[in-house]
PDB file of C-alpha atoms in Angstrom:
ATOM      1  CA  MET A   1       0.000   0.000   0.000  1.00  0.00           C
ATOM      2  CA  VAL A   2       1.514   3.301  -1.067  1.00  0.00           C
ATOM      3  CA  SER A   3       1.919   6.167   1.375  1.00  0.00           C
ATOM      4  CA  TRP A   4       0.706   9.234  -0.511  1.00  0.00           C
ATOM      5  CA  GLN A   5       2.152  11.507   2.155  1.00  0.00           C
ATOM      6  CA  GLU A   6       5.645  10.107   1.543  1.00  0.00           C
ATOM      7  CA  LYS A   7       5.468  10.972  -2.162  1.00  0.00           C
ATOM      8  CA  SER A   8       7.034  14.372  -2.824  1.00  0.00           C
ATOM      9  CA  THR A   9       6.140  14.827  -6.486  1.00  0.00           C
ATOM     10  CA  TYR A  10       2.936  14.359  -8.454  1.00  0.00           C
ATOM     11  CA  LEU A  11       3.148  14.529 -12.249  1.00  0.00           C
ATOM     12  CA  PHE A  12       0.018  14.669 -14.388  1.00  0.00           C
ATOM     13  CA  ASP A  13      -0.833  14.116 -18.009  1.00  0.00           C
ATOM     14  CA  LEU A  14      -2.951  16.923 -19.475  1.00  0.00           C
ATOM     15  CA  ASP A  15      -5.297  15.848 -22.310  1.00  0.00           C
ATOM     16  CA  GLY A  16      -7.960  13.540 -20.911  1.00  0.00           C
ATOM     17  CA  CYS A  17      -6.711  13.984 -17.376  1.00  0.00           C
ATOM     18  CA  ILE A  18      -6.478  17.636 -16.295  1.00  0.00           C
ATOM     19  CA  TYR A  19      -8.694  18.908 -19.098  1.00  0.00           C
ATOM     20  CA  LEU A  20     -11.113  17.536 -21.663  1.00  0.00           C
ATOM     21  CA  GLY A  21     -10.970  19.667 -24.787  1.00  0.00           C
ATOM     22  CA  SER A  22     -11.411  23.240 -23.551  1.00  0.00           C
ATOM     23  CA  THR A  23     -12.839  22.328 -20.139  1.00  0.00           C
ATOM     24  CA  LEU A  24     -11.140  21.384 -16.874  1.00  0.00           C
ATOM     25  CA  ALA A  25     -11.884  17.818 -15.841  1.00  0.00           C
ATOM     26  CA  PRO A  26     -14.299  17.670 -12.889  1.00  0.00           C
ATOM     27  CA  GLY A  27     -12.371  17.717  -9.635  1.00  0.00           C
ATOM     28  CA  ALA A  28      -9.025  18.580 -11.246  1.00  0.00           C
ATOM     29  CA  LYS A  29      -8.655  22.032  -9.682  1.00  0.00           C
ATOM     30  CA  LEU A  30      -9.617  20.864  -6.201  1.00  0.00           C
ATOM     31  CA  LEU A  31      -7.183  17.946  -6.446  1.00  0.00           C
ATOM     32  CA  LEU A  32      -4.301  20.181  -7.512  1.00  0.00           C
ATOM     33  CA  ASP A  33      -5.113  22.819  -4.886  1.00  0.00           C
ATOM     34  CA  THR A  34      -5.117  20.059  -2.260  1.00  0.00           C
ATOM     35  CA  LEU A  35      -1.699  18.795  -3.340  1.00  0.00           C
ATOM     36  CA  TRP A  36      -0.221  22.297  -3.403  1.00  0.00           C
ATOM     37  CA  ALA A  37      -1.659  23.033   0.054  1.00  0.00           C
ATOM     38  CA  ALA A  38       0.006  19.850   1.311  1.00  0.00           C
ATOM     39  CA  GLY A  39       3.377  21.106   0.049  1.00  0.00           C
ATOM     40  CA  LYS A  40       3.665  18.648  -2.823  1.00  0.00           C
ATOM     41  CA  ASN A  41       5.539  19.291  -6.057  1.00  0.00           C
ATOM     42  CA  VAL A  42       3.033  19.308  -8.912  1.00  0.00           C
ATOM     43  CA  GLY A  43       4.068  19.162 -12.557  1.00  0.00           C
ATOM     44  CA  PHE A  44       2.565  18.341 -15.918  1.00  0.00           C
ATOM     45  CA  VAL A  45       4.064  16.055 -18.550  1.00  0.00           C
ATOM     46  CA  SER A  46       2.282  15.911 -21.877  1.00  0.00           C
ATOM     47  CA  ASN A  47       2.772  14.366 -25.296  1.00  0.00           C
ATOM     48  CA  ASN A  48       1.136  17.521 -26.669  1.00  0.00           C
ATOM     49  CA  SER A  49       2.674  17.857 -30.111  1.00  0.00           C
ATOM     50  CA  CYS A  50       1.401  21.337 -30.982  1.00  0.00           C
ATOM     51  CA  ASP A  51       1.871  23.605 -27.957  1.00  0.00           C
ATOM     52  CA  THR A  52       4.716  24.875 -25.805  1.00  0.00           C
ATOM     53  CA  ALA A  53       4.575  25.178 -22.016  1.00  0.00           C
ATOM     54  CA  GLU A  54       3.684  28.860 -22.323  1.00  0.00           C
ATOM     55  CA  GLN A  55       0.711  28.071 -24.553  1.00  0.00           C
ATOM     56  CA  VAL A  56      -0.482  25.348 -22.197  1.00  0.00           C
ATOM     57  CA  GLU A  57      -0.120  27.742 -19.253  1.00  0.00           C
ATOM     58  CA  GLU A  58      -2.340  30.255 -21.060  1.00  0.00           C
ATOM     59  CA  ARG A  59      -4.940  27.583 -21.850  1.00  0.00           C
ATOM     60  CA  LEU A  60      -5.038  26.503 -18.213  1.00  0.00           C
ATOM     61  CA  ARG A  61      -5.295  30.113 -17.047  1.00  0.00           C
ATOM     62  CA  VAL A  62      -8.372  30.643 -19.231  1.00  0.00           C
ATOM     63  CA  MET A  63      -9.876  27.528 -17.636  1.00  0.00           C
ATOM     64  CA  GLY A  64      -9.243  28.989 -14.178  1.00  0.00           C
ATOM     65  CA  LEU A  65      -6.079  27.112 -13.227  1.00  0.00           C
ATOM     66  CA  SER A  66      -2.868  29.002 -12.413  1.00  0.00           C
ATOM     67  CA  VAL A  67       0.291  27.014 -13.234  1.00  0.00           C
ATOM     68  CA  GLN A  68       3.879  28.100 -13.766  1.00  0.00           C
ATOM     69  CA  PRO A  69       5.126  27.257 -17.285  1.00  0.00           C
ATOM     70  CA  GLU A  70       8.387  26.075 -15.691  1.00  0.00           C
ATOM     71  CA  HIS A  71       6.391  23.160 -14.299  1.00  0.00           C
ATOM     72  CA  ILE A  72       5.005  22.050 -17.679  1.00  0.00           C
ATOM     73  CA  VAL A  73       6.804  19.637 -20.006  1.00  0.00           C
ATOM     74  CA  THR A  74       5.449  19.161 -23.526  1.00  0.00           C
ATOM     75  CA  ALA A  75       6.869  17.128 -26.387  1.00  0.00           C
ATOM     76  CA  THR A  76       6.713  20.270 -28.521  1.00  0.00           C
ATOM     77  CA  GLY A  77       8.703  22.419 -26.133  1.00  0.00           C
ATOM     78  CA  TYR A  78      11.354  19.814 -25.361  1.00  0.00           C
ATOM     79  CA  MET A  79      11.972  18.449 -28.862  1.00  0.00           C
ATOM     80  CA  GLY A  80      14.726  21.003 -29.502  1.00  0.00           C
ATOM     81  CA  THR A  81      16.452  20.076 -26.236  1.00  0.00           C
ATOM     82  CA  PHE A  82      16.134  16.377 -27.024  1.00  0.00           C
ATOM     83  CA  ILE A  83      17.691  16.806 -30.478  1.00  0.00           C
ATOM     84  CA  SER A  84      20.551  18.871 -29.051  1.00  0.00           C
ATOM     85  CA  GLU A  85      21.305  16.178 -26.476  1.00  0.00           C
ATOM     86  CA  ARG A  86      21.165  13.337 -29.000  1.00  0.00           C
ATOM     87  CA  PHE A  87      22.491  14.887 -32.215  1.00  0.00           C
ATOM     88  CA  GLY A  88      23.820  18.380 -31.511  1.00  0.00           C
ATOM     89  CA  PRO A  89      22.875  21.409 -33.655  1.00  0.00           C
ATOM     90  CA  SER A  90      20.961  20.067 -36.651  1.00  0.00           C
ATOM     91  CA  LYS A  91      19.353  21.026 -39.948  1.00  0.00           C
ATOM     92  CA  VAL A  92      15.713  20.024 -39.592  1.00  0.00           C
ATOM     93  CA  LYS A  93      12.480  19.720 -41.530  1.00  0.00           C
ATOM     94  CA  ALA A  94       9.395  19.818 -39.322  1.00  0.00           C
ATOM     95  CA  ALA A  95       5.884  18.544 -39.967  1.00  0.00           C
ATOM     96  CA  GLY A  96       3.897  20.232 -37.236  1.00  0.00           C
ATOM     97  CA  SER A  97       2.795  23.512 -35.724  1.00  0.00           C
ATOM     98  CA  SER A  98       4.466  26.910 -35.914  1.00  0.00           C
ATOM     99  CA  SER A  99       5.135  26.533 -32.179  1.00  0.00           C
ATOM    100  CA  LEU A 100       7.172  23.405 -32.877  1.00  0.00           C
ATOM    101  CA  VAL A 101       9.215  25.271 -35.478  1.00  0.00           C
ATOM    102  CA  SER A 102       9.815  28.151 -33.052  1.00  0.00           C
ATOM    103  CA  ALA A 103      10.873  25.753 -30.283  1.00  0.00           C
ATOM    104  CA  LEU A 104      13.350  24.035 -32.600  1.00  0.00           C
ATOM    105  CA  GLN A 105      14.806  27.369 -33.687  1.00  0.00           C
ATOM    106  CA  ALA A 106      15.030  28.593 -30.091  1.00  0.00           C
ATOM    107  CA  ALA A 107      17.127  25.518 -29.301  1.00  0.00           C
ATOM    108  CA  GLY A 108      19.603  26.497 -32.022  1.00  0.00           C
ATOM    109  CA  HIS A 109      18.517  24.256 -34.882  1.00  0.00           C
ATOM    110  CA  GLU A 110      18.138  25.353 -38.504  1.00  0.00           C
ATOM    111  CA  VAL A 111      14.623  24.653 -39.768  1.00  0.00           C
ATOM    112  CA  ILE A 112      14.281  24.508 -43.555  1.00  0.00           C
ATOM    113  CA  PRO A 113      11.017  24.352 -45.553  1.00  0.00           C
ATOM    114  CA  PHE A 114       9.558  20.865 -45.747  1.00  0.00           C
ATOM    115  CA  HIS A 115       9.471  20.971 -49.541  1.00  0.00           C
ATOM    116  CA  HIS A 116      13.106  22.115 -49.827  1.00  0.00           C
ATOM    117  CA  LYS A 117      15.145  19.870 -52.109  1.00  0.00           C
ATOM    118  CA  SER A 118      18.112  19.590 -49.740  1.00  0.00           C
ATOM    119  CA  VAL A 119      18.242  16.659 -47.346  1.00  0.00           C
ATOM    120  CA  PRO A 120      18.064  17.599 -43.640  1.00  0.00           C
ATOM    121  CA  ASP A 121      19.855  15.888 -40.803  1.00  0.00           C
ATOM    122  CA  LEU A 122      16.495  15.177 -39.180  1.00  0.00           C
ATOM    123  CA  ILE A 123      12.805  15.188 -40.012  1.00  0.00           C
ATOM    124  CA  VAL A 124      10.603  15.952 -37.007  1.00  0.00           C
ATOM    125  CA  ILE A 125       7.082  14.558 -37.177  1.00  0.00           C
ATOM    126  CA  ALA A 126       4.389  15.953 -34.887  1.00  0.00           C
ATOM    127  CA  ARG A 127       0.634  16.454 -35.097  1.00  0.00           C
ATOM    128  CA  ASP A 128       0.377  18.138 -38.484  1.00  0.00           C
ATOM    129  CA  THR A 129      -3.187  18.979 -39.513  1.00  0.00           C
ATOM    130  CA  GLU A 130      -1.937  19.678 -43.048  1.00  0.00           C
ATOM    131  CA  PHE A 131       0.001  16.444 -43.504  1.00  0.00           C
ATOM    132  CA  ASN A 132      -0.698  14.950 -46.929  1.00  0.00           C
ATOM    133  CA  TYR A 133       0.517  12.479 -49.533  1.00  0.00           C
ATOM    134  CA  GLU A 134       3.211  14.870 -50.775  1.00  0.00           C
ATOM    135  CA  LYS A 135       4.713  15.253 -47.296  1.00  0.00           C
ATOM    136  CA  LEU A 136       4.620  11.489 -46.877  1.00  0.00           C
ATOM    137  CA  GLN A 137       6.502  11.091 -50.148  1.00  0.00           C
ATOM    138  CA  ILE A 138       9.093  13.731 -49.170  1.00  0.00           C
ATOM    139  CA  THR A 139       9.618  12.078 -45.786  1.00  0.00           C
ATOM    140  CA  ALA A 140      10.273   8.686 -47.366  1.00  0.00           C
ATOM    141  CA  ALA A 141      12.572  10.179 -50.013  1.00  0.00           C
ATOM    142  CA  ASP A 142      14.659  12.182 -47.515  1.00  0.00           C
ATOM    143  CA  TRP A 143      14.956   9.151 -45.250  1.00  0.00           C
ATOM    144  CA  GLY A 144      16.212   7.163 -48.215  1.00  0.00           C
ATOM    145  CA  ARG A 145      18.883   9.821 -48.726  1.00  0.00           C
ATOM    146  CA  GLY A 146      20.122   9.705 -45.146  1.00  0.00           C
ATOM    147  CA  ALA A 147      17.798  11.828 -43.005  1.00  0.00           C
ATOM    148  CA  LYS A 148      16.821  10.471 -39.600  1.00  0.00           C
ATOM    149  CA  ILE A 149      13.218  10.692 -38.439  1.00  0.00           C
ATOM    150  CA  VAL A 150      12.244  11.793 -34.928  1.00  0.00           C
ATOM    151  CA  ALA A 151       8.670  12.048 -33.642  1.00  0.00           C
ATOM    152  CA  THR A 152       7.176  13.989 -30.772  1.00  0.00           C
ATOM    153  CA  ASN A 153       4.831  11.230 -29.599  1.00  0.00           C
ATOM    154  CA  PRO A 154       3.300   7.874 -30.576  1.00  0.00           C
ATOM    155  CA  ASP A 155      -0.343   8.589 -29.637  1.00  0.00           C
ATOM    156  CA  HIS A 156      -2.838   7.732 -32.355  1.00  0.00           C
ATOM    157  CA  PHE A 157      -5.337  10.171 -30.854  1.00  0.00           C
ATOM    158  CA  HIS A 158      -5.970  12.352 -27.851  1.00  0.00           C
ATOM    159  CA  PRO A 159      -9.339  12.701 -26.126  1.00  0.00           C
ATOM    160  CA  GLY A 160     -11.437  15.733 -26.933  1.00  0.00           C
ATOM    161  CA  GLU A 161     -14.791  16.876 -25.631  1.00  0.00           C
ATOM    162  CA  ASN A 162     -17.695  14.431 -25.374  1.00  0.00           C
ATOM    163  CA  GLY A 163     -15.403  11.447 -25.895  1.00  0.00           C
ATOM    164  CA  MET A 164     -14.309  12.538 -29.370  1.00  0.00           C
ATOM    165  CA  LYS A 165     -11.014  11.065 -30.590  1.00  0.00           C
ATOM    166  CA  VAL A 166      -8.751  13.742 -32.084  1.00  0.00           C
ATOM    167  CA  PRO A 167      -6.200  12.260 -34.558  1.00  0.00           C
ATOM    168  CA  GLU A 168      -2.624  12.547 -33.325  1.00  0.00           C
ATOM    169  CA  THR A 169       0.982  12.086 -34.420  1.00  0.00           C
ATOM    170  CA  GLY A 170       0.847   8.305 -34.128  1.00  0.00           C
ATOM    171  CA  ALA A 171      -1.786   8.115 -36.847  1.00  0.00           C
ATOM    172  CA  LEU A 172       0.681   9.811 -39.222  1.00  0.00           C
ATOM    173  CA  LEU A 173       3.572   7.669 -37.995  1.00  0.00           C
ATOM    174  CA  ALA A 174       1.680   4.516 -38.933  1.00  0.00           C
ATOM    175  CA  ALA A 175       1.814   5.542 -42.587  1.00  0.00           C
ATOM    176  CA  ILE A 176       5.431   6.735 -42.401  1.00  0.00           C
ATOM    177  CA  GLN A 177       6.716   3.685 -40.531  1.00  0.00           C
ATOM    178  CA  SER A 178       5.217   1.366 -43.165  1.00  0.00           C
ATOM    179  CA  LEU A 179       7.692   2.824 -45.683  1.00  0.00           C
ATOM    180  CA  LEU A 180      10.811   2.543 -43.513  1.00  0.00           C
ATOM    181  CA  ASP A 181      13.185  -0.198 -42.458  1.00  0.00           C
ATOM    182  CA  ASP A 182      14.348   1.731 -39.376  1.00  0.00           C
ATOM    183  CA  LYS A 183      12.319   2.254 -36.230  1.00  0.00           C
ATOM    184  CA  ILE A 184      11.374   5.896 -35.725  1.00  0.00           C
ATOM    185  CA  LEU A 185      12.943   7.570 -32.664  1.00  0.00           C
ATOM    186  CA  ILE A 186      10.229   8.922 -30.375  1.00  0.00           C
ATOM    187  CA  LEU A 187      10.609  11.564 -27.660  1.00  0.00           C
ATOM    188  CA  GLY A 188       7.254  11.290 -25.922  1.00  0.00           C
ATOM    189  CA  LYS A 189       5.712   8.843 -23.506  1.00  0.00           C
ATOM    190  CA  PRO A 190       6.042   5.874 -23.028  1.00  0.00           C
ATOM    191  CA  GLU A 191       9.712   6.583 -23.752  1.00  0.00           C
ATOM    192  CA  PRO A 192      11.529   7.726 -20.592  1.00  0.00           C
ATOM    193  CA  TYR A 193      12.667  11.181 -21.696  1.00  0.00           C
ATOM    194  CA  LEU A 194       9.671  13.382 -20.812  1.00  0.00           C
ATOM    195  CA  PHE A 195       9.147  11.584 -17.503  1.00  0.00           C
ATOM    196  CA  GLN A 196      12.776  12.276 -16.634  1.00  0.00           C
ATOM    197  CA  TYR A 197      12.513  15.927 -17.643  1.00  0.00           C
ATOM    198  CA  GLY A 198       9.457  16.162 -15.375  1.00  0.00           C
ATOM    199  CA  MET A 199      11.250  14.691 -12.371  1.00  0.00           C
ATOM    200  CA  ASP A 200      14.302  16.844 -13.035  1.00  0.00           C
ATOM    201  CA  MET A 201      12.149  19.985 -12.650  1.00  0.00           C
ATOM    202  CA  PHE A 202      11.900  19.194  -8.940  1.00  0.00           C
ATOM    203  CA  GLY A 203      15.054  17.172  -8.371  1.00  0.00           C
ATOM    204  CA  ALA A 204      12.843  14.159  -7.701  1.00  0.00           C
ATOM    205  CA  VAL A 205      13.613  10.464  -8.094  1.00  0.00           C
ATOM    206  CA  SER A 206      11.258   7.744  -9.275  1.00  0.00           C
ATOM    207  CA  SER A 207      10.621   6.227  -5.839  1.00  0.00           C
ATOM    208  CA  GLU A 208       9.079   9.477  -4.572  1.00  0.00           C
ATOM    209  CA  THR A 209       7.130  10.328  -7.745  1.00  0.00           C
ATOM    210  CA  VAL A 210       3.531   9.603  -8.730  1.00  0.00           C
ATOM    211  CA  PHE A 211       2.376   9.769 -12.339  1.00  0.00           C
ATOM    212  CA  VAL A 212      -1.318  10.245 -13.084  1.00  0.00           C
ATOM    213  CA  GLY A 213      -2.568   9.672 -16.623  1.00  0.00           C
ATOM    214  CA  ASP A 214      -5.433   8.368 -18.719  1.00  0.00           C
ATOM    215  CA  ASN A 215      -3.516   6.363 -21.330  1.00  0.00           C
ATOM    216  CA  LEU A 216      -2.396   2.875 -20.372  1.00  0.00           C
ATOM    217  CA  GLN A 217      -0.038   2.490 -23.316  1.00  0.00           C
ATOM    218  CA  THR A 218       1.838   5.789 -22.884  1.00  0.00           C
ATOM    219  CA  ASP A 219       1.313   7.208 -19.373  1.00  0.00           C
ATOM    220  CA  ILE A 220       1.102   4.012 -17.364  1.00  0.00           C
ATOM    221  CA  ARG A 221       3.465   1.830 -19.388  1.00  0.00           C
ATOM    222  CA  GLY A 222       6.131   4.537 -19.394  1.00  0.00           C
ATOM    223  CA  GLY A 223       5.736   5.516 -15.755  1.00  0.00           C
ATOM    224  CA  SER A 224       5.837   1.908 -14.609  1.00  0.00           C
ATOM    225  CA  GLY A 225       8.961   1.285 -16.661  1.00  0.00           C
ATOM    226  CA  LEU A 226      10.777   3.989 -14.699  1.00  0.00           C
ATOM    227  CA  GLY A 227       9.532   2.787 -11.329  1.00  0.00           C
ATOM    228  CA  LEU A 228       7.036   5.594 -10.719  1.00  0.00           C
ATOM    229  CA  THR A 229       3.831   4.938  -8.806  1.00  0.00           C
ATOM    230  CA  THR A 230       1.153   5.024 -11.505  1.00  0.00           C
ATOM    231  CA  VAL A 231      -2.493   6.057 -11.295  1.00  0.00           C
ATOM    232  CA  TRP A 232      -4.743   5.324 -14.267  1.00  0.00           C
ATOM    233  CA  ILE A 233      -7.709   7.659 -14.823  1.00  0.00           C
ATOM    234  CA  SER A 234      -9.997   5.433 -16.861  1.00  0.00           C
ATOM    235  CA  GLY A 235     -13.325   7.213 -17.142  1.00  0.00           C
ATOM    236  CA  ASN A 236     -12.720   9.963 -19.692  1.00  0.00           C
ATOM    237  CA  VAL A 237     -12.231   8.028 -22.919  1.00  0.00           C
ATOM    238  CA  ASP A 238     -12.276   4.422 -24.114  1.00  0.00           C
ATOM    239  CA  GLN A 239      -8.580   3.817 -24.779  1.00  0.00           C
ATOM    240  CA  LEU A 240      -8.721   0.133 -25.530  1.00  0.00           C
ATOM    241  CA  GLY A 241     -12.192  -1.015 -26.470  1.00  0.00           C
ATOM    242  CA  LYS A 242     -14.374  -3.146 -24.257  1.00  0.00           C
ATOM    243  CA  ASN A 243     -12.738  -6.463 -25.095  1.00  0.00           C
ATOM    244  CA  ALA A 244      -9.094  -5.411 -25.372  1.00  0.00           C
ATOM    245  CA  ILE A 245      -6.429  -7.230 -23.374  1.00  0.00           C
ATOM    246  CA  THR A 246      -3.289  -5.478 -22.172  1.00  0.00           C
ATOM    247  CA  ASP A 247      -0.282  -6.414 -20.075  1.00  0.00           C
ATOM    248  CA  VAL A 248      -0.066  -2.893 -18.627  1.00  0.00           C
ATOM    249  CA  LYS A 249      -1.112  -2.808 -14.981  1.00  0.00           C
ATOM    250  CA  PRO A 250      -1.363   0.502 -13.099  1.00  0.00           C
ATOM    251  CA  ASP A 251      -0.590   0.631  -9.402  1.00  0.00           C
ATOM    252  CA  TYR A 252      -3.928   2.359  -8.827  1.00  0.00           C
ATOM    253  CA  HIS A 253      -7.066   2.682 -10.914  1.00  0.00           C
ATOM    254  CA  CYS A 254      -9.437   5.622 -10.485  1.00  0.00           C
ATOM    255  CA  THR A 255     -12.434   6.570 -12.592  1.00  0.00           C
ATOM    256  CA  ASN A 256     -11.723  10.304 -12.537  1.00  0.00           C
ATOM    257  CA  MET A 257      -9.889  13.045 -10.671  1.00  0.00           C
ATOM    258  CA  GLN A 258     -12.580  13.259  -8.009  1.00  0.00           C
ATOM    259  CA  ASP A 259     -12.115   9.559  -7.350  1.00  0.00           C
ATOM    260  CA  PHE A 260      -8.353  10.022  -6.986  1.00  0.00           C
ATOM    261  CA  LEU A 261      -8.813  12.902  -4.550  1.00  0.00           C
ATOM    262  CA  LYS A 262     -11.024  10.706  -2.372  1.00  0.00           C
ATOM    263  CA  SER A 263      -8.285   8.074  -2.378  1.00  0.00           C
ATOM    264  CA  ILE A 264      -5.574  10.378  -1.056  1.00  0.00           C
ATOM    265  CA  GLU A 265      -7.231  13.186   0.913  1.00  0.00           C
ATOM    266  CA  ALA A 266      -7.525  11.301   4.201  1.00  0.00           C
ATOM    267  CA  GLU A 267      -3.763  10.892   4.270  1.00  0.00           C
ATOM    268  CA  ILE A 268      -2.470  14.204   2.946  1.00  0.00           C
ATOM    269  CA  ILE A 269      -5.003  16.616   4.466  1.00  0.00           C
ATOM    270  CA  PRO A 270      -4.222  17.193   8.175  1.00  0.00           C
ATOM    271  CA  GLY A 271      -7.035  15.989  10.402  1.00  0.00           C
ATOM    272  CA  ARG A 272      -9.087  14.494   7.564  1.00  0.00           C
ATOM    273  CA  GLY A 273      -8.187  10.904   8.369  1.00  0.00           C
ATOM    274  CA  ARG A 274      -8.736  11.208  12.143  1.00  0.00           C
TER     275      ARG A 274
END
């Protein structure tokens, strides 16, 4: 049985966990306020492949939640850092948002137009709402001429409002990967990199960190692989289908954020458990 009071750091996924589309998830604000009042480190680690931490901070502010951007890790914002650590300064083509391009440039990388004839060092694939057959063809051709491919995240979709599935980077990667012999390098969850960036924000280690997320295959698989205590929020979207079988087992299973708060409040709120 985990001691919630002994955990110093609570990291949360965003889409489908803290918010659903443009609305805060029920109970999310009260849960976070409770953790902050108890002196816990609270951070956010997201496979968001369009927005930087500053953009997420603004979105949360509009929803009524005040969060420091320094405590938000997104695949978009950290892709430039990841490339620098793995490859050094690079010439890059990017299929994704203008925020992704800006983040890559801010990290010191040269971003060239996707349709440019020269071959880049790297092609970065993110959620690109304008991705088409021509970009698919260019990606395959540049890879064949030596470019490496890096992706922000493997998610096939993220949950929107009313249970809607919003197509994500992984849906594009499925087409790209079918043309390649090499496995695409991925930054986002379930790979360890974003989790580690999140813990590093607070100087935390895995044994004192809780990760709360709604996706078994990214949030829970990745967190468990690093030894974090994992909490699966299952009620916001059908991730697997009613009859799906998975080997991923969370440490704790809660229907929603209100359910999770009920699970921990007696221990972390002084006097509540007496």
